[in-house]
Each structure stands twice: as structure tokens, then as C-alpha cells.
mmCIF file with all atom_site columns, C-alpha atoms in Angstrom:
data_model
loop_
_atom_site.group_PDB
_atom_site.id
_atom_site.type_symbol
_atom_site.label_atom_id
_atom_site.label_alt_id
_atom_site.label_comp_id
_atom_site.label_asym_id
_atom_site.label_entity_id
_atom_site.label_seq_id
_atom_site.pdbx_PDB_ins_code
_atom_site.Cartn_x
_atom_site.Cartn_y
_atom_site.Cartn_z
_atom_site.occupancy
_atom_site.B_iso_or_equiv
_atom_site.pdbx_formal_charge
_atom_site.auth_seq_id
_atom_site.auth_comp_id
_atom_site.auth_asym_id
_atom_site.auth_atom_id
_atom_site.pdbx_PDB_model_num
ATOM 1   C CA . UNK A 1 1   ? -10.374 -5.449  8.662   1.00 56.00 ? 20  UNK A CA 1
ATOM 2   C CA . UNK A 1 2   ? -11.604 -2.444  10.605  1.00 81.00 ? 21  UNK A CA 1
ATOM 3   C CA . UNK A 1 3   ? -11.234 0.988   8.984   1.00 86.00 ? 22  UNK A CA 1
ATOM 4   C CA . UNK A 1 4   ? -9.940  2.513   12.233  1.00 87.00 ? 23  UNK A CA 1
ATOM 5   C CA . UNK A 1 5   ? -7.164  -0.069  12.528  1.00 87.00 ? 24  UNK A CA 1
ATOM 6   C CA . UNK A 1 6   ? -6.129  0.514   8.918   1.00 84.00 ? 25  UNK A CA 1
ATOM 7   C CA . UNK A 1 7   ? -6.233  4.315   9.324   1.00 84.00 ? 26  UNK A CA 1
ATOM 8   C CA . UNK A 1 8   ? -4.069  3.981   12.438  1.00 84.00 ? 27  UNK A CA 1
ATOM 9   C CA . UNK A 1 9   ? -1.521  1.857   10.563  1.00 82.00 ? 28  UNK A CA 1
ATOM 10  C CA . UNK A 1 10  ? -1.435  3.969   7.394   1.00 81.00 ? 29  UNK A CA 1
ATOM 11  C CA . UNK A 1 11  ? -1.710  7.465   8.841   1.00 79.00 ? 30  UNK A CA 1
ATOM 12  C CA . UNK A 1 12  ? -0.194  6.885   12.303  1.00 78.00 ? 31  UNK A CA 1
ATOM 13  C CA . UNK A 1 13  ? -2.674  9.167   14.109  1.00 80.00 ? 32  UNK A CA 1
ATOM 14  C CA . UNK A 1 14  ? -3.767  9.183   17.746  1.00 81.00 ? 33  UNK A CA 1
ATOM 15  C CA . UNK A 1 15  ? -6.933  7.077   18.381  1.00 82.00 ? 34  UNK A CA 1
ATOM 16  C CA . UNK A 1 16  ? -9.190  10.122  18.896  1.00 83.00 ? 35  UNK A CA 1
ATOM 17  C CA . UNK A 1 17  ? -8.233  11.566  15.526  1.00 84.00 ? 36  UNK A CA 1
ATOM 18  C CA . UNK A 1 18  ? -8.624  8.176   13.843  1.00 86.00 ? 37  UNK A CA 1
ATOM 19  C CA . UNK A 1 19  ? -12.210 7.991   15.127  1.00 88.00 ? 38  UNK A CA 1
ATOM 20  C CA . UNK A 1 20  ? -12.849 11.535  13.917  1.00 87.00 ? 39  UNK A CA 1
ATOM 21  C CA . UNK A 1 21  ? -11.517 10.767  10.421  1.00 88.00 ? 40  UNK A CA 1
ATOM 22  C CA . UNK A 1 22  ? -13.309 7.409   10.160  1.00 90.00 ? 41  UNK A CA 1
ATOM 23  C CA . UNK A 1 23  ? -16.668 9.161   10.538  1.00 92.00 ? 42  UNK A CA 1
ATOM 24  C CA . UNK A 1 24  ? -16.179 10.750  7.111   1.00 94.00 ? 43  UNK A CA 1
ATOM 25  C CA . UNK A 1 25  ? -15.996 7.387   5.307   1.00 95.00 ? 44  UNK A CA 1
ATOM 26  C CA . UNK A 1 26  ? -19.236 6.393   3.569   1.00 96.00 ? 45  UNK A CA 1
ATOM 27  C CA . UNK A 1 27  ? -20.139 2.761   2.873   1.00 96.00 ? 46  UNK A CA 1
ATOM 28  C CA . UNK A 1 28  ? -20.744 1.891   -0.780  1.00 97.00 ? 47  UNK A CA 1
ATOM 29  C CA . UNK A 1 29  ? -21.318 -1.343  -2.662  1.00 98.00 ? 48  UNK A CA 1
ATOM 30  C CA . UNK A 1 30  ? -19.833 -2.123  -6.051  1.00 98.00 ? 49  UNK A CA 1
ATOM 31  C CA . UNK A 1 31  ? -21.149 -5.065  -8.050  1.00 98.00 ? 50  UNK A CA 1
ATOM 32  C CA . UNK A 1 32  ? -18.946 -7.584  -9.796  1.00 98.00 ? 51  UNK A CA 1
ATOM 33  C CA . UNK A 1 33  ? -17.813 -6.124  -13.128 1.00 97.00 ? 52  UNK A CA 1
ATOM 34  C CA . UNK A 1 34  ? -18.828 -2.567  -12.229 1.00 98.00 ? 53  UNK A CA 1
ATOM 35  C CA . UNK A 1 35  ? -16.362 0.267   -12.670 1.00 97.00 ? 54  UNK A CA 1
ATOM 36  C CA . UNK A 1 36  ? -15.304 2.151   -9.571  1.00 97.00 ? 55  UNK A CA 1
ATOM 37  C CA . UNK A 1 37  ? -13.387 4.589   -11.798 1.00 98.00 ? 56  UNK A CA 1
ATOM 38  C CA . UNK A 1 38  ? -13.390 4.927   -15.568 1.00 96.00 ? 57  UNK A CA 1
ATOM 39  C CA . UNK A 1 39  ? -10.596 6.022   -17.871 1.00 91.00 ? 58  UNK A CA 1
ATOM 40  C CA . UNK A 1 40  ? -10.526 9.821   -18.104 1.00 94.00 ? 59  UNK A CA 1
ATOM 41  C CA . UNK A 1 41  ? -12.748 10.353  -15.063 1.00 97.00 ? 60  UNK A CA 1
ATOM 42  C CA . UNK A 1 42  ? -11.457 12.300  -12.097 1.00 97.00 ? 61  UNK A CA 1
ATOM 43  C CA . UNK A 1 43  ? -10.986 10.285  -8.916  1.00 97.00 ? 62  UNK A CA 1
ATOM 44  C CA . UNK A 1 44  ? -13.233 11.939  -6.361  1.00 97.00 ? 63  UNK A CA 1
ATOM 45  C CA . UNK A 1 45  ? -12.689 9.502   -3.492  1.00 97.00 ? 64  UNK A CA 1
ATOM 46  C CA . UNK A 1 46  ? -10.138 7.457   -1.616  1.00 95.00 ? 65  UNK A CA 1
ATOM 47  C CA . UNK A 1 47  ? -11.713 4.168   -0.586  1.00 96.00 ? 66  UNK A CA 1
ATOM 48  C CA . UNK A 1 48  ? -10.909 1.395   1.839   1.00 95.00 ? 67  UNK A CA 1
ATOM 49  C CA . UNK A 1 49  ? -11.801 -2.072  0.546   1.00 96.00 ? 68  UNK A CA 1
ATOM 50  C CA . UNK A 1 50  ? -13.920 -3.701  3.259   1.00 96.00 ? 69  UNK A CA 1
ATOM 51  C CA . UNK A 1 51  ? -14.643 -6.769  1.116   1.00 96.00 ? 70  UNK A CA 1
ATOM 52  C CA . UNK A 1 52  ? -14.151 -7.865  -2.458  1.00 97.00 ? 71  UNK A CA 1
ATOM 53  C CA . UNK A 1 53  ? -11.393 -7.631  -5.040  1.00 98.00 ? 72  UNK A CA 1
ATOM 54  C CA . UNK A 1 54  ? -10.581 -4.815  -7.476  1.00 98.00 ? 73  UNK A CA 1
ATOM 55  C CA . UNK A 1 55  ? -8.172  -4.461  -10.349 1.00 98.00 ? 74  UNK A CA 1
ATOM 56  C CA . UNK A 1 56  ? -6.514  -1.304  -11.648 1.00 97.00 ? 75  UNK A CA 1
ATOM 57  C CA . UNK A 1 57  ? -5.789  -1.436  -15.362 1.00 97.00 ? 76  UNK A CA 1
ATOM 58  C CA . UNK A 1 58  ? -5.264  0.577   -18.525 1.00 96.00 ? 77  UNK A CA 1
ATOM 59  C CA . UNK A 1 59  ? -5.679  -0.096  -22.214 1.00 92.00 ? 78  UNK A CA 1
ATOM 60  C CA . UNK A 1 60  ? -2.598  0.567   -24.325 1.00 91.00 ? 79  UNK A CA 1
ATOM 61  C CA . UNK A 1 61  ? -2.597  0.588   -28.120 1.00 91.00 ? 80  UNK A CA 1
ATOM 62  C CA . UNK A 1 62  ? -1.738  -3.104  -28.234 1.00 92.00 ? 81  UNK A CA 1
ATOM 63  C CA . UNK A 1 63  ? -3.071  -4.645  -25.003 1.00 92.00 ? 82  UNK A CA 1
ATOM 64  C CA . UNK A 1 64  ? -4.687  -4.259  -21.639 1.00 94.00 ? 83  UNK A CA 1
ATOM 65  C CA . UNK A 1 65  ? -2.288  -3.900  -18.690 1.00 96.00 ? 84  UNK A CA 1
ATOM 66  C CA . UNK A 1 66  ? -3.306  -4.733  -15.131 1.00 97.00 ? 85  UNK A CA 1
ATOM 67  C CA . UNK A 1 67  ? -1.264  -2.578  -12.798 1.00 95.00 ? 86  UNK A CA 1
ATOM 68  C CA . UNK A 1 68  ? -2.588  -3.781  -9.433  1.00 96.00 ? 87  UNK A CA 1
ATOM 69  C CA . UNK A 1 69  ? -5.074  -6.177  -7.839  1.00 97.00 ? 88  UNK A CA 1
ATOM 70  C CA . UNK A 1 70  ? -6.232  -5.462  -4.318  1.00 95.00 ? 89  UNK A CA 1
ATOM 71  C CA . UNK A 1 71  ? -8.608  -6.893  -1.789  1.00 95.00 ? 90  UNK A CA 1
ATOM 72  C CA . UNK A 1 72  ? -9.808  -6.422  1.738   1.00 94.00 ? 91  UNK A CA 1
ATOM 73  C CA . UNK A 1 73  ? -7.695  -4.098  3.856   1.00 91.00 ? 92  UNK A CA 1
ATOM 74  C CA . UNK A 1 74  ? -6.243  -2.010  1.019   1.00 92.00 ? 93  UNK A CA 1
ATOM 75  C CA . UNK A 1 75  ? -7.005  1.533   -0.065  1.00 93.00 ? 94  UNK A CA 1
ATOM 76  C CA . UNK A 1 76  ? -7.966  2.173   -3.666  1.00 96.00 ? 95  UNK A CA 1
ATOM 77  C CA . UNK A 1 77  ? -7.993  5.249   -5.911  1.00 96.00 ? 96  UNK A CA 1
ATOM 78  C CA . UNK A 1 78  ? -5.985  6.772   -8.726  1.00 96.00 ? 97  UNK A CA 1
ATOM 79  C CA . UNK A 1 79  ? -3.756  8.790   -6.400  1.00 94.00 ? 98  UNK A CA 1
ATOM 80  C CA . UNK A 1 80  ? -2.494  11.298  -8.982  1.00 93.00 ? 99  UNK A CA 1
ATOM 81  C CA . UNK A 1 81  ? -6.042  11.954  -10.166 1.00 96.00 ? 100 UNK A CA 1
ATOM 82  C CA . UNK A 1 82  ? -7.335  12.244  -6.590  1.00 96.00 ? 101 UNK A CA 1
ATOM 83  C CA . UNK A 1 83  ? -4.593  14.578  -5.341  1.00 93.00 ? 102 UNK A CA 1
ATOM 84  C CA . UNK A 1 84  ? -3.988  16.663  -8.476  1.00 94.00 ? 103 UNK A CA 1
ATOM 85  C CA . UNK A 1 85  ? -7.461  16.618  -10.045 1.00 94.00 ? 104 UNK A CA 1
ATOM 86  C CA . UNK A 1 86  ? -6.181  15.085  -13.287 1.00 95.00 ? 105 UNK A CA 1
ATOM 87  C CA . UNK A 1 87  ? -8.161  12.766  -15.554 1.00 97.00 ? 106 UNK A CA 1
ATOM 88  C CA . UNK A 1 88  ? -7.426  9.185   -14.576 1.00 96.00 ? 107 UNK A CA 1
ATOM 89  C CA . UNK A 1 89  ? -5.406  7.046   -16.937 1.00 93.00 ? 108 UNK A CA 1
ATOM 90  C CA . UNK A 1 90  ? -6.408  3.976   -14.920 1.00 96.00 ? 109 UNK A CA 1
ATOM 91  C CA . UNK A 1 91  ? -9.689  2.160   -14.765 1.00 97.00 ? 110 UNK A CA 1
ATOM 92  C CA . UNK A 1 92  ? -10.704 0.458   -11.548 1.00 98.00 ? 111 UNK A CA 1
ATOM 93  C CA . UNK A 1 93  ? -13.104 -2.467  -11.772 1.00 98.00 ? 112 UNK A CA 1
ATOM 94  C CA . UNK A 1 94  ? -14.619 -4.781  -9.171  1.00 98.00 ? 113 UNK A CA 1
ATOM 95  C CA . UNK A 1 95  ? -13.709 -8.407  -9.891  1.00 98.00 ? 114 UNK A CA 1
ATOM 96  C CA . UNK A 1 96  ? -16.166 -9.602  -7.228  1.00 98.00 ? 115 UNK A CA 1
ATOM 97  C CA . UNK A 1 97  ? -19.076 -8.016  -5.432  1.00 98.00 ? 116 UNK A CA 1
ATOM 98  C CA . UNK A 1 98  ? -17.433 -5.530  -3.115  1.00 98.00 ? 117 UNK A CA 1
ATOM 99  C CA . UNK A 1 99  ? -18.020 -3.155  -0.245  1.00 98.00 ? 118 UNK A CA 1
ATOM 100 C CA . UNK A 1 100 ? -15.876 -0.041  0.182   1.00 97.00 ? 119 UNK A CA 1
ATOM 101 C CA . UNK A 1 101 ? -15.717 2.775   2.696   1.00 96.00 ? 120 UNK A CA 1
ATOM 102 C CA . UNK A 1 102 ? -15.154 5.955   0.722   1.00 97.00 ? 121 UNK A CA 1
ATOM 103 C CA . UNK A 1 103 ? -13.716 9.283   1.751   1.00 95.00 ? 122 UNK A CA 1
ATOM 104 C CA . UNK A 1 104 ? -14.789 11.917  -0.745  1.00 96.00 ? 123 UNK A CA 1
ATOM 105 C CA . UNK A 1 105 ? -12.320 14.568  -1.828  1.00 96.00 ? 124 UNK A CA 1
ATOM 106 C CA . UNK A 1 106 ? -14.333 17.444  -0.324  1.00 94.00 ? 125 UNK A CA 1
ATOM 107 C CA . UNK A 1 107 ? -14.098 15.800  3.109   1.00 94.00 ? 126 UNK A CA 1
ATOM 108 C CA . UNK A 1 108 ? -10.452 14.826  2.589   1.00 92.00 ? 127 UNK A CA 1
ATOM 109 C CA . UNK A 1 109 ? -9.633  18.480  1.918   1.00 91.00 ? 128 UNK A CA 1
ATOM 110 C CA . UNK A 1 110 ? -11.220 19.462  5.242   1.00 90.00 ? 129 UNK A CA 1
ATOM 111 C CA . UNK A 1 111 ? -8.648  17.466  7.193   1.00 87.00 ? 130 UNK A CA 1
ATOM 112 C CA . UNK A 1 112 ? -6.073  20.210  6.766   1.00 84.00 ? 131 UNK A CA 1
ATOM 113 C CA . UNK A 1 113 ? -8.193  22.542  8.924   1.00 86.00 ? 132 UNK A CA 1
ATOM 114 C CA . UNK A 1 114 ? -9.456  19.778  11.266  1.00 84.00 ? 133 UNK A CA 1
ATOM 115 C CA . UNK A 1 115 ? -6.076  18.242  12.063  1.00 83.00 ? 134 UNK A CA 1
ATOM 116 C CA . UNK A 1 116 ? -3.175  20.635  12.725  1.00 82.00 ? 135 UNK A CA 1
ATOM 117 C CA . UNK A 1 117 ? -0.523  18.081  11.697  1.00 83.00 ? 136 UNK A CA 1
ATOM 118 C CA . UNK A 1 118 ? -2.390  16.890  8.556   1.00 84.00 ? 137 UNK A CA 1
ATOM 119 C CA . UNK A 1 119 ? 0.386   18.016  6.177   1.00 86.00 ? 138 UNK A CA 1
ATOM 120 C CA . UNK A 1 120 ? 2.863   15.741  7.968   1.00 87.00 ? 139 UNK A CA 1
ATOM 121 C CA . UNK A 1 121 ? 0.366   12.856  8.031   1.00 85.00 ? 140 UNK A CA 1
ATOM 122 C CA . UNK A 1 122 ? -0.458  13.226  4.345   1.00 87.00 ? 141 UNK A CA 1
ATOM 123 C CA . UNK A 1 123 ? 3.241   13.412  3.465   1.00 90.00 ? 142 UNK A CA 1
ATOM 124 C CA . UNK A 1 124 ? 3.850   10.154  5.376   1.00 87.00 ? 143 UNK A CA 1
ATOM 125 C CA . UNK A 1 125 ? 0.925   8.488   3.544   1.00 86.00 ? 144 UNK A CA 1
ATOM 126 C CA . UNK A 1 126 ? 2.272   9.528   0.139   1.00 89.00 ? 145 UNK A CA 1
ATOM 127 C CA . UNK A 1 127 ? 5.752   8.373   1.144   1.00 91.00 ? 146 UNK A CA 1
ATOM 128 C CA . UNK A 1 128 ? 4.341   4.946   2.056   1.00 88.00 ? 147 UNK A CA 1
ATOM 129 C CA . UNK A 1 129 ? 2.635   4.783   -1.357  1.00 87.00 ? 148 UNK A CA 1
ATOM 130 C CA . UNK A 1 130 ? 5.952   5.649   -2.987  1.00 91.00 ? 149 UNK A CA 1
ATOM 131 C CA . UNK A 1 131 ? 7.754   2.955   -0.970  1.00 93.00 ? 150 UNK A CA 1
ATOM 132 C CA . UNK A 1 132 ? 5.305   0.325   -2.214  1.00 89.00 ? 151 UNK A CA 1
ATOM 133 C CA . UNK A 1 133 ? 5.894   1.469   -5.789  1.00 91.00 ? 152 UNK A CA 1
ATOM 134 C CA . UNK A 1 134 ? 9.661   1.489   -5.271  1.00 96.00 ? 153 UNK A CA 1
ATOM 135 C CA . UNK A 1 135 ? 9.555   -2.047  -3.881  1.00 94.00 ? 154 UNK A CA 1
ATOM 136 C CA . UNK A 1 136 ? 7.510   -3.232  -6.845  1.00 92.00 ? 155 UNK A CA 1
ATOM 137 C CA . UNK A 1 137 ? 9.954   -1.670  -9.328  1.00 94.00 ? 156 UNK A CA 1
ATOM 138 C CA . UNK A 1 138 ? 12.866  -3.288  -7.490  1.00 96.00 ? 157 UNK A CA 1
ATOM 139 C CA . UNK A 1 139 ? 11.157  -6.681  -7.667  1.00 94.00 ? 158 UNK A CA 1
ATOM 140 C CA . UNK A 1 140 ? 10.636  -6.270  -11.425 1.00 92.00 ? 159 UNK A CA 1
ATOM 141 C CA . UNK A 1 141 ? 14.282  -5.517  -12.095 1.00 96.00 ? 160 UNK A CA 1
ATOM 142 C CA . UNK A 1 142 ? 15.847  -7.893  -9.579  1.00 97.00 ? 161 UNK A CA 1
ATOM 143 C CA . UNK A 1 143 ? 13.646  -11.016 -9.494  1.00 96.00 ? 162 UNK A CA 1
ATOM 144 C CA . UNK A 1 144 ? 13.138  -13.628 -12.170 1.00 96.00 ? 163 UNK A CA 1
ATOM 145 C CA . UNK A 1 145 ? 9.622   -14.310 -13.457 1.00 95.00 ? 164 UNK A CA 1
ATOM 146 C CA . UNK A 1 146 ? 9.510   -17.449 -11.323 1.00 96.00 ? 165 UNK A CA 1
ATOM 147 C CA . UNK A 1 147 ? 10.609  -15.559 -8.194  1.00 96.00 ? 166 UNK A CA 1
ATOM 148 C CA . UNK A 1 148 ? 7.985   -12.844 -8.827  1.00 96.00 ? 167 UNK A CA 1
ATOM 149 C CA . UNK A 1 149 ? 5.325   -15.526 -9.213  1.00 96.00 ? 168 UNK A CA 1
ATOM 150 C CA . UNK A 1 150 ? 6.345   -17.339 -6.016  1.00 96.00 ? 169 UNK A CA 1
ATOM 151 C CA . UNK A 1 151 ? 6.405   -14.090 -4.028  1.00 95.00 ? 170 UNK A CA 1
ATOM 152 C CA . UNK A 1 152 ? 3.009   -12.969 -5.367  1.00 96.00 ? 171 UNK A CA 1
ATOM 153 C CA . UNK A 1 153 ? 1.488   -16.406 -4.800  1.00 95.00 ? 172 UNK A CA 1
ATOM 154 C CA . UNK A 1 154 ? 2.721   -16.436 -1.199  1.00 95.00 ? 173 UNK A CA 1
ATOM 155 C CA . UNK A 1 155 ? 1.266   -12.968 -0.543  1.00 94.00 ? 174 UNK A CA 1
ATOM 156 C CA . UNK A 1 156 ? -2.031  -13.408 -2.436  1.00 95.00 ? 175 UNK A CA 1
ATOM 157 C CA . UNK A 1 157 ? -2.988  -17.101 -2.528  1.00 94.00 ? 176 UNK A CA 1
ATOM 158 C CA . UNK A 1 158 ? -6.714  -16.334 -2.412  1.00 92.00 ? 177 UNK A CA 1
ATOM 159 C CA . UNK A 1 159 ? -6.529  -14.344 -5.659  1.00 95.00 ? 178 UNK A CA 1
ATOM 160 C CA . UNK A 1 160 ? -5.577  -17.473 -7.604  1.00 93.00 ? 179 UNK A CA 1
ATOM 161 C CA . UNK A 1 161 ? -9.075  -18.904 -7.039  1.00 92.00 ? 180 UNK A CA 1
ATOM 162 C CA . UNK A 1 162 ? -10.971 -15.654 -7.654  1.00 95.00 ? 181 UNK A CA 1
ATOM 163 C CA . UNK A 1 163 ? -9.086  -13.625 -10.267 1.00 96.00 ? 182 UNK A CA 1
ATOM 164 C CA . UNK A 1 164 ? -8.639  -14.533 -13.946 1.00 96.00 ? 183 UNK A CA 1
ATOM 165 C CA . UNK A 1 165 ? -5.054  -15.684 -14.397 1.00 95.00 ? 184 UNK A CA 1
ATOM 166 C CA . UNK A 1 166 ? -4.429  -13.298 -17.314 1.00 96.00 ? 185 UNK A CA 1
ATOM 167 C CA . UNK A 1 167 ? -4.854  -10.377 -14.876 1.00 97.00 ? 186 UNK A CA 1
ATOM 168 C CA . UNK A 1 168 ? -2.371  -11.922 -12.440 1.00 97.00 ? 187 UNK A CA 1
ATOM 169 C CA . UNK A 1 169 ? 0.072   -12.563 -15.300 1.00 97.00 ? 188 UNK A CA 1
ATOM 170 C CA . UNK A 1 170 ? -0.195  -8.903  -16.325 1.00 96.00 ? 189 UNK A CA 1
ATOM 171 C CA . UNK A 1 171 ? 0.481   -7.683  -12.772 1.00 96.00 ? 190 UNK A CA 1
ATOM 172 C CA . UNK A 1 172 ? 3.567   -9.888  -12.748 1.00 96.00 ? 191 UNK A CA 1
ATOM 173 C CA . UNK A 1 173 ? 4.763   -8.554  -16.111 1.00 94.00 ? 192 UNK A CA 1
ATOM 174 C CA . UNK A 1 174 ? 4.460   -11.844 -17.990 1.00 95.00 ? 193 UNK A CA 1
ATOM 175 C CA . UNK A 1 175 ? 2.258   -13.487 -20.561 1.00 95.00 ? 194 UNK A CA 1
ATOM 176 C CA . UNK A 1 176 ? -0.467  -15.914 -19.474 1.00 95.00 ? 195 UNK A CA 1
ATOM 177 C CA . UNK A 1 177 ? 1.543   -18.682 -21.174 1.00 96.00 ? 196 UNK A CA 1
ATOM 178 C CA . UNK A 1 178 ? 4.621   -17.897 -19.065 1.00 96.00 ? 197 UNK A CA 1
ATOM 179 C CA . UNK A 1 179 ? 2.496   -17.862 -15.919 1.00 95.00 ? 198 UNK A CA 1
ATOM 180 C CA . UNK A 1 180 ? 1.024   -21.223 -16.887 1.00 95.00 ? 199 UNK A CA 1
ATOM 181 C CA . UNK A 1 181 ? 4.484   -22.731 -17.471 1.00 96.00 ? 200 UNK A CA 1
ATOM 182 C CA . UNK A 1 182 ? 5.744   -21.449 -14.116 1.00 96.00 ? 201 UNK A CA 1
ATOM 183 C CA . UNK A 1 183 ? 2.642   -22.749 -12.302 1.00 94.00 ? 202 UNK A CA 1
ATOM 184 C CA . UNK A 1 184 ? 3.119   -26.186 -13.897 1.00 93.00 ? 203 UNK A CA 1
ATOM 185 C CA . UNK A 1 185 ? 6.765   -26.207 -12.855 1.00 92.00 ? 204 UNK A CA 1
ATOM 186 C CA . UNK A 1 186 ? 6.451   -24.988 -9.247  1.00 90.00 ? 205 UNK A CA 1
ATOM 187 C CA . UNK A 1 187 ? 2.794   -25.704 -8.434  1.00 73.00 ? 206 UNK A CA 1
ATOM 188 C CA . UNK A 1 188 ? 0.185   -23.317 -7.123  1.00 64.00 ? 207 UNK A CA 1
#
């Protein structure tokens, strides 16, 4: 997916401004297993995943929790760390070889002076992030484990051949055994 198309969809800017912003994104490669962001580091970039798959996870006292898995066409960062300069509580790791287009924080901060309506655009972007989170919370409290699995499988079929199933189970809020039982029952 093209970075300009994604910027247009996410930030809803006129084409000229999308081209201007896209010039600040720098191509980077991340090898399979490499960390894009470590626990306690400060997120210094917002990146668009051009290819590959990443997972966002944290280690609790008793287990590792995968919060999100994302592939081509998604943005990736620890948003609270990036926006508020806090140490990240999340780790971000490449599950496959990956290519990202990264916007570093110093350039991101310039947009306020470059684009007169940047505050409105940024507010809309953060609202969209919140809507995704809200939808995910709703799914967790309103759908059964089987319904969550079926929905996730429908939206991310390719992950099931490329991502360890224990990570997918964690994203879905279930044990690997529960995921295995559901897969045996419904297929996939």
C-alpha cells in the first residue's frame, strides 16, 4: 500500500499536503526477530508498515501479553510514548523481515508550523486511534471467544500462516489451548 494513500485516509489532508508530509518518511528495514522498540525506550518515530508483520507486547509478572499484531498498511508506534515522551511499556518486534517508512518525532513536530490546520488533523488521527481501541474493548466484552476468533480470522487470514498461534491467542484474550479447541471446532 502506498504511503500517500494511507496518509490521505488516516489524516484526511489535501493531496498537495499529503505529498509534502510523505517526503519526511524515511525507509528502514527491520529483520525478523529484531526489536523496533524496546521496553522502557522512548518511541522516537511513527512508522508505516510497507511490508512485514510486527507484534506489540509486554511482559507482566506472570506472562507475556501480545496487545496487537499488524502488517502492511498499518502505522506502528507506542503512541503515548511518541506523543508524551514517556518510556514505552510496550515492546515492538518484527515477526518477519519488514520494511517501514518512518516519520521521526523531530519532523512530526514541524508539521504544526508547516500545516496551519495540523492541530485539527492530529486530533482526528488520535480520535481514530481511540475509536479502534474502543471497538476492540467492545468486542472483548460483547463477543464470545469463538466470535472473536472468527472475526479476527476473517480480517487477518494471512497471519495464521505467518504468526505463532500463541501470539494470536494472546491478542484474542485466550489461552493457546482455547484457540486450538476453537480452531478444531470451526476450522481455520
